[in-house]
Short mmCIF file of C-alpha atoms in Angstrom, two decimals:
data_model
loop_
_atom_site.label_atom_id
_atom_site.label_comp_id
_atom_site.label_asym_id
_atom_site.label_seq_id
_atom_site.Cartn_x
_atom_site.Cartn_y
_atom_site.Cartn_z
CA MET A 61 60.08 -11.54 21.32
CA THR A 62 62.58 -13.72 20.23
CA PRO A 63 65.73 -12.68 21.38
CA SER A 64 67.69 -10.02 19.48
CA PHE A 65 71.04 -11.87 19.43
CA LEU A 66 69.59 -14.67 17.83
CA HIS A 67 69.59 -15.04 14.02
CA LYS A 68 70.97 -11.75 12.74
CA GLY A 69 72.85 -10.72 9.92
CA SER A 70 74.99 -13.20 8.05
CA PHE A 71 73.13 -15.97 10.22
CA ALA A 72 69.79 -15.43 8.91
CA MET A 73 70.14 -15.80 5.18
CA PRO A 74 67.21 -16.88 3.54
CA LYS A 75 66.25 -20.19 2.99
CA ASP A 76 65.06 -20.94 -1.02
CA ASN A 77 66.39 -17.73 -2.36
CA ASP A 78 69.84 -17.51 -3.40
CA SER A 79 69.20 -14.03 -4.92
CA PRO A 80 72.29 -12.17 -2.80
CA PHE A 81 74.79 -14.71 -4.47
CA LEU A 82 73.48 -14.57 -7.64
CA LEU A 83 74.34 -10.72 -7.61
CA ASP A 84 77.79 -9.51 -8.94
CA LYS A 85 80.27 -8.76 -6.38
CA HIS A 86 81.36 -5.55 -8.78
CA LYS A 87 78.32 -5.18 -11.27
CA ARG A 88 75.07 -4.33 -9.82
CA GLY A 89 73.33 -5.04 -12.87
CA LEU A 90 71.70 -8.94 -13.63
CA GLN A 91 74.81 -10.74 -14.63
CA ASN A 92 72.56 -14.48 -15.26
CA LEU A 93 70.13 -12.40 -18.26
CA HIS A 94 72.04 -14.45 -20.70
CA ARG A 95 70.48 -17.89 -18.77
CA MET A 96 66.92 -16.88 -19.04
CA ALA A 97 64.13 -18.74 -20.25
CA ARG A 98 62.65 -17.88 -23.48
CA TYR A 99 59.03 -18.58 -24.39
CA ARG A 100 56.94 -18.08 -27.41
CA ASP A 101 53.72 -16.92 -27.00
CA GLU A 102 51.84 -19.95 -28.65
CA ASP A 103 53.78 -21.48 -26.02
CA VAL A 104 51.03 -22.68 -23.00
CA VAL A 105 53.28 -21.37 -19.94
CA ASP A 106 51.73 -22.10 -16.41
CA LEU A 107 51.53 -18.82 -15.56
CA VAL A 108 51.82 -15.50 -16.46
CA VAL A 109 52.12 -12.52 -14.20
CA VAL A 110 51.14 -8.71 -14.91
CA GLY A 111 54.02 -6.37 -13.16
CA ALA A 112 57.67 -6.94 -12.06
CA GLY A 113 57.02 -5.37 -8.54
CA ALA A 114 56.48 -6.40 -4.93
CA GLY A 115 53.93 -8.94 -5.79
CA GLY A 116 54.74 -9.90 -9.20
CA GLY A 117 58.02 -10.54 -8.12
CA VAL A 118 58.01 -12.76 -5.22
CA LEU A 119 54.69 -14.89 -6.73
CA ALA A 120 56.78 -15.50 -9.91
CA GLN A 121 60.29 -16.85 -7.86
CA ARG A 122 58.43 -18.85 -5.63
CA LEU A 123 56.60 -20.94 -8.25
CA ALA A 124 59.72 -21.04 -11.07
CA ARG A 125 61.25 -22.27 -8.29
CA LYS A 126 58.84 -25.25 -7.89
CA GLY A 127 59.28 -25.82 -11.56
CA TRP A 128 56.20 -23.47 -12.85
CA LYS A 129 57.22 -21.91 -16.23
CA VAL A 130 56.49 -18.50 -15.69
CA VAL A 131 56.92 -15.58 -17.59
CA VAL A 132 56.52 -11.68 -16.63
CA LEU A 133 55.41 -9.11 -18.32
CA GLU A 134 56.41 -5.52 -17.11
CA LYS A 135 55.43 -2.20 -18.93
CA GLY A 136 58.70 -0.32 -17.93
CA PRO A 137 62.49 -1.50 -18.58
CA PHE A 138 65.10 -3.94 -17.23
CA TRP A 139 66.76 -1.64 -14.73
CA ASP A 140 70.77 -1.67 -14.51
CA PRO A 141 71.55 0.37 -11.73
CA ASP A 142 75.31 0.77 -13.13
CA ARG A 143 73.65 2.28 -16.52
CA ASP A 144 70.65 3.86 -15.01
CA TRP A 145 70.86 5.69 -11.94
CA VAL A 146 73.02 8.70 -10.98
CA SER A 147 73.28 10.86 -8.06
CA ASP A 148 71.35 13.25 -9.73
CA GLU A 149 67.52 14.07 -9.12
CA LYS A 150 67.28 14.83 -12.74
CA GLY A 151 69.46 12.29 -14.07
CA ALA A 152 68.26 10.78 -17.31
CA GLY A 153 67.44 7.41 -15.66
CA GLN A 154 65.41 8.39 -12.95
CA ALA A 155 62.05 10.14 -14.66
CA GLY A 156 61.71 6.91 -16.22
CA LEU A 157 60.78 5.01 -12.77
CA TYR A 158 58.05 6.39 -12.49
CA TRP A 159 54.48 5.61 -14.00
CA THR A 160 53.27 8.90 -16.02
CA ASP A 161 50.82 8.00 -18.36
CA ASN A 162 47.84 10.12 -18.37
CA ARG A 163 45.06 9.91 -15.66
CA ILE A 164 42.07 11.93 -15.53
CA ILE A 165 41.76 12.85 -11.50
CA SER A 166 38.39 14.26 -9.68
CA GLY A 167 36.55 14.50 -6.00
CA ASN A 168 36.75 17.04 -3.48
CA ASP A 169 40.62 15.98 -2.73
CA PRO A 170 41.41 14.93 -6.08
CA ILE A 171 45.09 12.94 -5.95
CA GLU A 172 48.18 13.84 -7.82
CA MET A 173 49.50 11.29 -9.83
CA GLY A 174 53.19 10.20 -10.35
CA LYS A 175 56.20 9.79 -8.62
CA ASN A 176 54.79 9.76 -4.80
CA ASN A 177 52.63 6.55 -5.74
CA SER A 178 53.44 4.68 -8.55
CA GLY A 179 56.64 3.11 -10.63
CA GLN A 180 57.22 1.00 -13.35
CA GLY A 181 60.06 -1.28 -14.75
CA VAL A 182 61.81 -4.47 -13.39
CA GLY A 183 61.26 -3.88 -9.45
CA GLY A 184 58.07 -1.65 -9.92
CA SER A 185 57.50 1.15 -7.18
CA MET A 186 60.47 -0.21 -4.51
CA THR A 187 63.08 0.56 -7.30
CA HIS A 188 62.25 4.34 -5.74
CA PHE A 189 60.61 3.49 -2.56
CA ALA A 190 62.60 4.93 0.82
CA GLY A 191 62.98 1.30 1.87
CA TYR A 192 60.28 1.63 4.98
CA THR A 193 59.14 -2.11 5.53
CA PRO A 194 56.88 -2.16 8.86
CA ARG A 195 54.47 -4.92 9.58
CA LEU A 196 50.75 -4.15 9.64
CA HIS A 197 49.27 -4.58 12.84
CA PRO A 198 46.61 -7.74 14.12
CA SER A 199 44.29 -5.03 14.77
CA ASP A 200 44.49 -4.17 10.57
CA PHE A 201 42.79 -7.22 9.97
CA GLU A 202 39.94 -6.43 12.68
CA VAL A 203 39.06 -3.15 11.67
CA LYS A 204 35.46 -3.43 11.56
CA THR A 205 34.91 -5.83 14.85
CA ARG A 206 37.52 -3.59 17.00
CA ASP A 207 36.70 0.05 15.62
CA GLY A 208 33.45 -0.46 14.33
CA VAL A 209 34.81 1.22 10.89
CA ALA A 210 35.64 0.09 7.65
CA VAL A 211 36.05 -3.78 7.26
CA ASP A 212 37.45 -7.05 8.34
CA TRP A 213 39.83 -8.85 6.12
CA PRO A 214 38.88 -12.57 5.30
CA LEU A 215 42.41 -13.49 6.53
CA SER A 216 43.98 -12.80 10.13
CA TYR A 217 47.96 -11.72 11.06
CA GLU A 218 48.74 -14.89 11.90
CA ASP A 219 47.70 -16.39 8.56
CA LEU A 220 50.20 -13.99 7.41
CA LYS A 221 52.86 -13.53 10.04
CA GLU A 222 55.10 -16.51 8.75
CA SER A 223 55.34 -14.80 5.24
CA PHE A 224 56.31 -11.54 7.29
CA GLU A 225 59.31 -13.19 8.92
CA ARG A 226 60.33 -14.23 5.29
CA VAL A 227 60.07 -12.10 3.44
CA GLU A 228 61.82 -9.25 6.23
CA ARG A 229 64.74 -12.42 6.38
CA GLU A 230 65.31 -11.92 1.97
CA LEU A 231 64.93 -7.90 1.99
CA PRO A 232 66.76 -8.00 4.19
CA VAL A 233 65.42 -5.64 7.16
CA ALA A 234 67.18 -3.90 9.68
CA GLY A 235 65.93 -2.15 12.87
CA GLU A 236 65.75 -2.28 16.46
CA ASP A 237 63.28 -4.76 18.25
CA TRP A 238 60.01 -3.40 17.65
CA PRO A 239 57.14 -3.16 20.25
CA TRP A 240 54.31 -2.08 18.74
CA GLY A 241 51.64 -4.21 16.94
CA ASP A 242 53.17 -7.89 16.98
CA PRO A 243 56.25 -7.47 18.83
CA HIS A 244 59.05 -8.97 16.89
CA THR A 245 62.90 -8.53 16.28
CA TYR A 246 64.50 -7.86 12.72
CA THR A 247 67.25 -9.43 10.50
CA HIS A 248 70.04 -6.54 10.87
CA ASN A 249 70.56 -4.59 13.02
CA PRO A 250 69.82 -0.89 13.28
CA HIS A 251 71.53 1.67 11.24
CA PRO A 252 73.10 4.40 12.75
CA ILE A 253 71.23 7.43 12.80
CA SER A 254 72.17 10.91 12.26
CA GLY A 255 72.39 14.27 13.47
CA ALA A 256 68.76 15.12 12.07
CA ALA A 257 67.33 11.97 13.48
CA SER A 258 68.54 12.62 16.71
CA VAL A 259 66.92 16.03 17.08
CA ALA A 260 63.65 14.36 16.05
CA TRP A 261 64.19 11.81 18.65
CA GLU A 262 65.07 13.97 21.23
CA GLY A 263 61.81 16.44 20.46
CA ALA A 264 59.79 13.05 20.80
CA ARG A 265 61.27 12.03 23.99
CA ARG A 266 60.61 15.12 25.47
CA TYR A 267 56.54 14.54 25.17
CA GLY A 268 56.97 11.09 25.83
CA ILE A 269 56.82 9.76 22.55
CA GLU A 270 58.65 6.60 21.99
CA MET A 271 60.81 6.18 18.98
CA ARG A 272 62.73 3.16 17.50
CA VAL A 273 65.33 3.13 14.60
CA GLY A 274 64.10 1.78 11.19
CA PRO A 275 62.55 -0.73 10.11
CA VAL A 276 64.14 -0.11 7.06
CA ALA A 277 64.68 -2.96 3.92
CA ILE A 278 68.33 -1.41 3.52
CA THR A 279 71.46 -3.87 4.08
CA ASN A 280 73.54 -3.03 7.36
CA GLY A 281 76.66 -5.31 6.71
CA VAL A 282 77.56 -7.60 3.85
CA PHE A 283 74.42 -9.63 2.37
CA GLY A 284 75.61 -12.47 -0.05
CA ASN A 285 76.97 -10.51 -2.81
CA ARG A 286 74.99 -7.38 -1.69
CA PRO A 287 76.97 -4.40 -0.03
CA HIS A 288 76.65 -2.21 3.08
CA CYS A 289 74.42 0.87 2.51
CA ILE A 290 76.83 3.42 1.71
CA TYR A 291 74.31 6.52 3.13
CA ARG A 292 74.65 8.32 -0.30
CA GLY A 293 71.25 9.58 0.44
CA PHE A 294 69.29 8.71 -2.99
CA CYS A 295 67.17 5.89 -1.83
CA LEU A 296 64.12 7.79 -3.50
CA GLU A 297 65.97 7.70 -6.84
CA GLY A 298 67.54 4.28 -7.68
CA CYS A 299 70.20 2.46 -5.19
CA LYS A 300 73.16 2.55 -7.34
CA VAL A 301 74.74 0.24 -5.01
CA ASN A 302 72.28 -2.25 -4.16
CA ALA A 303 72.14 -2.05 -0.53
CA LYS A 304 68.54 -1.02 -0.99
CA ALA A 305 65.96 -4.13 -1.46
CA SER A 306 63.61 -4.15 -4.58
CA PRO A 307 62.93 -7.57 -6.32
CA LEU A 308 65.12 -6.24 -8.76
CA VAL A 309 67.92 -7.52 -6.90
CA THR A 310 65.76 -9.51 -4.06
CA HIS A 311 63.63 -11.81 -6.04
CA PHE A 312 64.35 -11.66 -9.54
CA PRO A 313 67.78 -13.21 -9.59
CA ASP A 314 66.53 -16.49 -8.24
CA ALA A 315 63.14 -16.32 -10.36
CA ILE A 316 65.36 -15.86 -13.85
CA GLU A 317 67.95 -18.98 -12.37
CA PHE A 318 64.79 -21.43 -12.14
CA GLY A 319 63.43 -20.86 -15.54
CA CYS A 320 61.45 -17.84 -15.51
CA GLU A 321 60.93 -15.01 -17.80
CA ILE A 322 61.16 -11.34 -17.82
CA ARG A 323 59.61 -9.26 -20.91
CA ALA A 324 60.33 -5.63 -20.45
CA GLY A 325 58.66 -3.26 -22.20
CA CYS A 326 55.36 -5.16 -22.76
CA MET A 327 52.17 -3.41 -21.66
CA VAL A 328 49.20 -5.92 -20.64
CA THR A 329 45.85 -4.28 -22.17
CA ARG A 330 43.68 -7.57 -21.49
CA VAL A 331 43.20 -10.60 -19.93
CA GLU A 332 41.39 -13.03 -22.36
CA LEU A 333 39.04 -15.87 -21.26
CA ASP A 334 37.69 -19.28 -23.16
CA ASP A 335 34.38 -18.81 -23.52
CA ALA A 336 33.27 -22.28 -23.30
CA THR A 337 34.94 -22.81 -20.04
CA GLY A 338 35.09 -19.49 -18.19
CA ARG A 339 38.81 -19.60 -17.75
CA ALA A 340 41.36 -17.50 -18.39
CA SER A 341 43.56 -18.27 -21.16
CA GLY A 342 45.91 -15.65 -21.63
CA VAL A 343 46.88 -12.21 -21.78
CA VAL A 344 47.11 -9.83 -24.85
CA TYR A 345 50.05 -7.15 -24.09
CA VAL A 346 51.66 -4.79 -26.59
CA GLN A 347 55.59 -4.77 -27.01
CA ASP A 348 57.36 -1.81 -29.59
CA GLY A 349 53.31 -1.25 -30.90
CA GLU A 350 52.75 -4.84 -31.94
CA GLU A 351 50.27 -6.70 -30.24
CA HIS A 352 50.36 -10.51 -29.23
CA LEU A 353 48.86 -12.67 -26.86
CA GLN A 354 50.57 -14.66 -24.01
CA ARG A 355 49.04 -18.03 -23.88
CA ALA A 356 49.12 -19.35 -20.08
CA ASP A 357 47.43 -21.90 -18.19
CA ALA A 358 46.55 -19.23 -14.79
CA VAL A 359 46.78 -15.13 -14.59
CA ALA A 360 48.31 -13.27 -11.90
CA VAL A 361 47.78 -9.47 -12.14
CA CYS A 362 49.96 -7.95 -10.07
CA GLY A 363 49.84 -3.88 -11.07
CA TYR A 364 48.82 -1.75 -8.29
CA ALA A 365 45.52 0.34 -7.38
CA ILE A 366 44.89 2.25 -10.46
CA GLU A 367 46.20 0.00 -13.45
CA THR A 368 44.68 -3.81 -11.91
CA PRO A 369 41.02 -2.16 -11.50
CA ARG A 370 41.90 -0.74 -15.24
CA LEU A 371 42.54 -3.59 -16.65
CA LEU A 372 40.09 -6.01 -15.00
CA LEU A 373 37.69 -3.24 -15.94
CA ASN A 374 39.08 -3.38 -19.93
CA SER A 375 38.92 -7.20 -19.78
CA ALA A 376 35.28 -6.89 -20.39
CA CYS A 377 33.93 -10.32 -22.45
CA ARG A 378 29.85 -11.81 -22.71
CA ARG A 379 30.26 -13.87 -19.72
CA HIS A 380 31.40 -10.76 -17.48
CA PRO A 381 30.56 -7.79 -19.55
CA ASP A 382 31.31 -5.21 -16.75
CA GLY A 383 34.47 -6.91 -16.14
CA LEU A 384 36.62 -9.10 -14.74
CA GLY A 385 35.42 -9.96 -11.18
CA ASN A 386 32.94 -6.84 -11.64
CA ASN A 387 29.10 -8.72 -11.76
CA SER A 388 28.51 -6.83 -8.51
CA ASP A 389 30.46 -3.18 -9.02
CA GLN A 390 33.41 -3.86 -7.12
CA VAL A 391 36.34 -3.36 -9.25
CA GLY A 392 37.63 -0.05 -8.64
CA ARG A 393 35.94 1.10 -5.47
CA TYR A 394 37.87 1.56 -2.09
CA VAL A 395 40.45 2.94 -3.32
CA MET A 396 42.78 4.13 -0.44
CA VAL A 397 45.71 6.76 -0.24
CA GLN A 398 47.02 7.43 3.22
CA GLY A 399 47.82 10.96 4.48
CA ALA A 400 50.99 11.85 4.42
CA THR A 401 51.46 15.66 6.03
CA GLN A 402 55.07 16.50 6.71
CA VAL A 403 56.46 19.06 9.24
CA ALA A 404 60.39 20.35 8.52
CA ALA A 405 62.35 22.28 11.42
CA ARG A 406 65.46 24.69 11.23
CA PHE A 407 67.89 24.00 13.53
CA GLN A 408 71.36 26.14 14.05
CA GLU A 409 73.53 23.10 13.83
CA LEU A 410 74.31 21.49 10.51
CA LEU A 411 72.19 18.06 10.06
CA ARG A 412 72.63 17.37 6.41
CA MET A 413 69.25 15.06 6.54
CA TYR A 414 70.43 13.42 3.32
CA LYS A 415 73.19 11.58 4.30
CA ALA A 416 71.24 8.29 5.76
CA PRO A 417 68.14 6.07 4.85
CA PRO A 418 65.33 8.64 4.46
CA PRO A 419 63.13 7.04 7.42
CA GLU A 420 65.39 6.48 10.31
CA VAL A 421 63.51 6.94 13.31
CA SER A 422 59.68 6.02 13.69
CA SER A 423 57.19 5.51 15.73
CA GLU A 424 53.84 3.66 16.16
CA GLN A 425 52.77 4.73 19.45
CA PHE A 426 49.44 6.76 17.81
CA TYR A 427 48.62 3.47 15.25
CA GLU A 428 45.80 2.21 16.84
CA THR A 429 42.37 3.84 17.83
CA ASP A 430 42.10 5.47 21.30
CA GLU A 431 38.70 7.34 21.67
CA ASP A 432 39.70 10.27 23.49
CA ARG A 433 41.06 11.65 20.31
CA GLY A 434 37.51 11.99 18.65
CA PHE A 435 38.88 9.47 15.61
CA ALA A 436 38.83 5.99 14.65
CA ARG A 437 42.69 4.44 13.71
CA GLY A 438 45.60 6.30 13.75
CA PHE A 439 48.79 7.15 12.24
CA SER A 440 52.29 6.45 12.20
CA ILE A 441 55.27 8.81 12.54
CA GLN A 442 58.67 8.44 10.73
CA THR A 443 61.77 10.72 9.71
CA ILE A 444 61.83 12.06 6.04
CA SER A 445 64.69 13.26 4.24
CA PRO A 446 63.89 14.90 1.01
CA LEU A 447 67.01 15.64 -1.31
CA PRO A 448 66.88 19.29 -2.84
CA ILE A 449 64.13 19.10 -5.84
CA GLY A 450 62.16 18.10 -3.20
CA TRP A 451 62.93 20.28 -0.21
CA ALA A 452 61.99 22.92 -2.74
CA GLU A 453 58.70 21.86 -3.85
CA HIS A 454 58.10 21.57 0.13
CA VAL A 455 59.03 25.16 0.71
CA ALA A 456 57.62 26.40 -2.55
CA ALA A 457 54.35 24.45 -0.85
CA GLU A 458 53.97 26.69 1.73
CA GLY A 459 53.91 30.25 -0.65
CA HIS A 460 58.01 30.89 -0.89
CA TRP A 461 59.00 32.05 -4.04
CA GLY A 462 61.94 34.05 -5.44
CA GLN A 463 64.61 35.38 -3.22
CA SER A 464 62.14 33.46 -0.30
CA MET A 465 62.60 30.31 -1.71
CA ARG A 466 66.32 30.74 -2.88
CA GLU A 467 66.89 31.49 0.92
CA TYR A 468 65.57 28.21 2.05
CA MET A 469 67.37 26.58 -0.24
CA ARG A 470 70.70 27.99 0.79
CA ASP A 471 69.52 26.56 4.34
CA TYR A 472 69.11 23.28 3.19
CA ASN A 473 71.29 21.82 5.28
CA HIS A 474 69.92 23.21 8.70
CA TRP A 475 66.49 21.53 8.00
CA THR A 476 65.17 17.87 9.05
CA VAL A 477 61.70 16.93 8.45
CA LEU A 478 59.55 14.40 10.25
CA GLY A 479 56.32 12.99 8.38
CA ILE A 480 53.07 10.84 9.01
CA LEU A 481 51.43 7.97 7.31
CA ALA A 482 47.89 8.59 8.55
CA GLU A 483 45.07 5.74 7.55
CA PHE A 484 42.40 6.76 5.97
CA LEU A 485 39.15 4.41 5.75
CA PRO A 486 38.19 2.79 2.20
CA GLN A 487 34.91 4.41 1.21
CA PRO A 488 32.87 2.86 -2.03
CA GLU A 489 33.08 6.36 -4.24
CA ASN A 490 36.70 6.68 -4.05
CA ARG A 491 37.11 4.73 -7.01
CA VAL A 492 38.82 3.87 -10.44
CA THR A 493 36.72 4.08 -14.00
CA LEU A 494 37.40 4.03 -17.42
CA GLY A 495 37.40 7.56 -19.25
CA ASP A 496 35.87 8.03 -22.61
CA GLU A 497 39.38 8.62 -24.10
CA LYS A 498 41.88 6.04 -25.43
CA ASP A 499 46.07 6.00 -24.40
CA GLN A 500 48.48 4.76 -27.65
CA ASN A 501 47.75 1.24 -26.16
CA GLY A 502 44.27 1.45 -27.20
CA MET A 503 42.92 1.11 -23.18
CA PRO A 504 40.71 3.93 -22.22
CA ILE A 505 42.60 6.32 -19.72
CA PRO A 506 41.85 5.42 -15.86
CA HIS A 507 39.51 7.90 -13.77
CA PHE A 508 40.31 8.18 -10.32
CA ASN A 509 38.13 10.21 -7.84
CA TYR A 510 38.52 10.85 -4.48
CA ASN A 511 37.52 12.66 -1.48
CA ARG A 512 38.13 12.41 2.12
CA CYS A 513 35.62 11.68 5.29
CA ALA A 514 35.49 13.75 7.96
CA ASN A 515 37.64 10.84 10.12
CA ASP A 516 40.31 11.38 7.62
CA LYS A 517 40.53 14.74 8.61
CA ALA A 518 40.51 14.65 11.75
CA ILE A 519 43.85 12.16 11.72
CA VAL A 520 45.08 14.36 10.06
CA ASP A 521 44.83 17.56 11.99
CA TYR A 522 45.59 15.91 15.14
CA ALA A 523 48.79 13.98 13.56
CA ARG A 524 50.07 17.36 12.29
CA GLY A 525 49.77 18.98 16.37
CA ILE A 526 51.74 16.45 17.30
CA LEU A 527 54.54 16.78 14.55
CA THR A 528 54.55 20.21 15.73
CA GLU A 529 55.24 19.80 19.44
CA ILE A 530 58.18 17.01 18.62
CA TRP A 531 59.81 20.09 16.94
CA ASP A 532 59.13 22.49 19.77
CA GLY A 533 60.46 19.92 22.45
CA ALA A 534 63.35 19.87 20.22
CA GLY A 535 64.16 23.04 19.95
CA ALA A 536 63.39 24.07 16.33
CA GLU A 537 64.04 27.58 15.33
CA ASP A 538 61.15 27.44 12.63
CA THR A 539 58.73 24.94 10.71
CA LEU A 540 57.21 24.42 7.25
CA THR A 541 53.94 22.37 6.56
CA ILE A 542 52.81 20.52 3.74
CA ASP A 543 49.99 18.20 3.42
CA ARG A 544 49.93 14.88 0.84
CA TYR A 545 49.08 11.72 0.26
CA ALA A 546 51.73 8.72 -0.17
CA HIS A 547 50.76 5.39 -1.64
CA LEU A 548 48.07 3.49 -3.61
CA VAL A 549 46.00 0.54 -2.63
CA GLY A 550 42.54 -0.95 -2.82
CA GLY A 551 40.28 -0.76 -6.00
CA ALA A 552 40.16 -5.16 -6.20
CA ARG A 553 39.92 -5.68 -2.61
CA MET A 554 39.43 -9.09 -0.88
CA GLY A 555 37.07 -10.17 1.07
CA PHE A 556 33.95 -12.61 1.92
CA SER A 557 31.50 -12.78 -0.72
CA PRO A 558 31.22 -11.47 -4.41
CA ASP A 559 28.88 -9.19 -3.13
CA ASP A 560 31.51 -7.61 -1.41
CA SER A 561 35.00 -7.58 -2.99
CA VAL A 562 36.12 -8.46 -6.41
CA VAL A 563 38.87 -11.62 -4.65
CA ASP A 564 38.51 -13.83 -2.19
CA SER A 565 40.90 -14.78 0.28
CA SER A 566 43.52 -17.00 -1.40
CA GLN A 567 43.28 -13.52 -3.81
CA ARG A 568 41.34 -15.89 -6.99
CA VAL A 569 39.13 -13.33 -8.56
CA TRP A 570 35.32 -14.02 -8.11
CA GLY A 571 34.08 -16.57 -11.49
CA VAL A 572 37.01 -16.58 -12.50
CA GLU A 573 39.03 -20.04 -10.94
CA ASN A 574 42.71 -19.27 -12.48
CA LEU A 575 42.84 -15.80 -12.26
CA PHE A 576 44.48 -14.09 -9.24
CA VAL A 577 45.28 -10.73 -8.22
CA VAL A 578 48.47 -9.94 -6.02
CA ASP A 579 49.02 -6.77 -5.62
CA GLY A 580 48.22 -3.87 -3.14
CA SER A 581 44.81 -3.51 -5.01
CA VAL A 582 43.53 -6.28 -2.72
CA LEU A 583 44.09 -4.68 0.81
CA PRO A 584 40.44 -4.35 2.37
CA THR A 585 42.49 -1.60 4.79
CA GLN A 586 45.90 -0.15 5.25
CA GLY A 587 46.63 0.50 8.42
CA SER A 588 49.36 3.39 8.86
CA ALA A 589 52.01 1.31 6.97
CA ASN A 590 54.01 1.58 3.97
CA PRO A 591 52.85 -1.41 1.87
CA ALA A 592 55.00 -2.99 0.39
CA LEU A 593 56.16 -5.65 2.93
CA ALA A 594 52.37 -6.38 2.57
CA ILE A 595 52.18 -6.99 -0.77
CA MET A 596 55.22 -9.03 -0.44
CA ALA A 597 53.82 -11.29 2.14
CA LEU A 598 50.49 -11.90 0.62
CA ALA A 599 52.53 -13.10 -2.36
CA ASP A 600 54.41 -15.49 -0.61
CA ARG A 601 51.40 -16.79 0.88
CA CYS A 602 49.54 -16.73 -2.50
CA ALA A 603 52.19 -18.88 -4.00
CA SER A 604 52.05 -21.67 -1.09
CA LEU A 605 48.14 -21.72 -1.48
CA LEU A 606 48.80 -22.49 -5.47
CA ASP A 607 51.61 -24.67 -5.02
CA ARG A 608 49.66 -26.83 -2.61
CA LYS A 609 46.75 -27.08 -5.10
CA ALA A 610 48.97 -28.16 -8.14
CA ALA A 611 50.84 -30.67 -6.12
#
C-alpha cells in the first residue's frame, strides 16, 4: 500500500485535466460555455457520444484533449447548481434529475424504475448519487474461475488499476486507507464522521466487523476552485456547492476548453450504419421535436442498462436485422441490480444523520465468497442518510401510516440507517426488450423483466441478519427494515466472443468496428461496489485504446 502521507490533498491534483481550475470560485455553473465549440449536423466529427454521464464525460474529455472533434448528445438539461438545485427535496429542479419516462416492468421481482437507478442531464446520475466510490476487487474480474458462478471478464483488475487511480485523483476521492480487495490509499483524507456513523461503527466493532471512513468523491479541503464540503446533507438532490463529484464539474469544463460540444435536450433514437461498409456513420436524434442526423467517424453509446440496449435494438438495419451487436441475441440480457436492503435504528441521543456525506463509514468484510455462508459472492455495508421524504418511504414500507407515521417523522433526528449492496448474479432472462407501444419520439418503450435467483435471496437474508446484529451491538431501541434495490448494470456486456457478449474487451460492438459502448451496461458482473468509479475507469481505458489506434 502507498504510504498514506504521500501525494495527498493539493499535492495530488490531476494531470491532463484542468476542470478544477476552470470552475469559478463564486459561481457554480460552468463559466466557459461561451467558448464551447459549435458543430453542424452535416459536419463529420471524430466522435459522437450518446449520454453525458460517468462514461460519456470521461471519454469526451480524454479524446477532446487529444484533439478529437467530439459532440456529446444528452437527453436532459445542462445543469447550473446556482439556478437549478435547492435545499428542498421537492424543489423545482430536483425532479428533472431522474429519468422518469415510461417503462414496462415484469417478472417475479419487478424493479421500480426512476430515482434510485437512473439519471439525466449533463453529469448523468452522478449529479444525484451519494458520492460513494469504492473500487471493484480483483476477484470481480474472475468470478467464474474463483467461485464457479457468473462469468469472468475479458480483462483483469490490473488492466484497470491505473485508470482507477487516475479517476480517484480527479474526483477526488476522500477516505481512510483501504484494506480490502487490492489495498490502497486515497487522494484526500477521510471526512469527519457524525454521531450517526459513530454508533454504527461501535455496533460493528462489538461484533468484530471492521469499518473504514469513506471512500466518497467529495472534497475534503479546497480542490482547485472547488470548495470543501459544507455537509448540507443534500448529496442525493444535487450538490449546490460543487463539492461532490460529477462529470458536470470534474470533466466537462476541461472537455469544453479543448473543443468538445455538449448539446442538451437531445434524445438519440438510432445509430445509423453505412450499408456499404457496415460502419457507423452517425446518430439520429430529436431536439425540440425536430429530427436531426449528426454525422461522425465513430459513435460511443454511453447510456445505461435500459437505454443502451434499447438504442442498439432500435437501430436494427439490413446488416443487423435484430439490432446492433445482437446477432447472437445477447443485447439486453444479463441486466443486474444490487440488493440494497436497509435497516434503520433508533437511539436516545440526537443523531441528525443528514449532517454528513450519506455513506460515512463502510465495510467490505463480507465482499468475497465464504463457503460457510452457503452462497457465492457477498455484500458490502455502508451508512445511509435519507432525508425526510426518503425516511417517510422507509417508515411506510413497514406498514406505518397515519398517526404512527407522524410519530416516526417527529422522531427523525433520533434515527440512523445502515444499508447493504449485495452482488446479485447475472441471468440471461433478466433482460430489456422493446415493447409494442412507442414514446413521444417514436421509440418503442423498453420492457424490463427481472427475477432473483436463490443465491440472490440467500445473500440478502444473511446480510439483513448482520445489519440487525450491528444495531443490537450498538444498543438500538427500535429498528425498521426495508428491502429495496439499487443501481442497474449489464445489458450489453463485454465478453470473449460475439456468442457470449455484445462488446469485446475494448468495448467495441461485435460486428461494427467504429461503434463502442462505454457505460455500466458492459459490466459482466457487478461486485458489491457502487458502479460509478468502474464506469469512469473503463471510459479512461477505452479512451487510451482509441487514441492509441488513431495514432
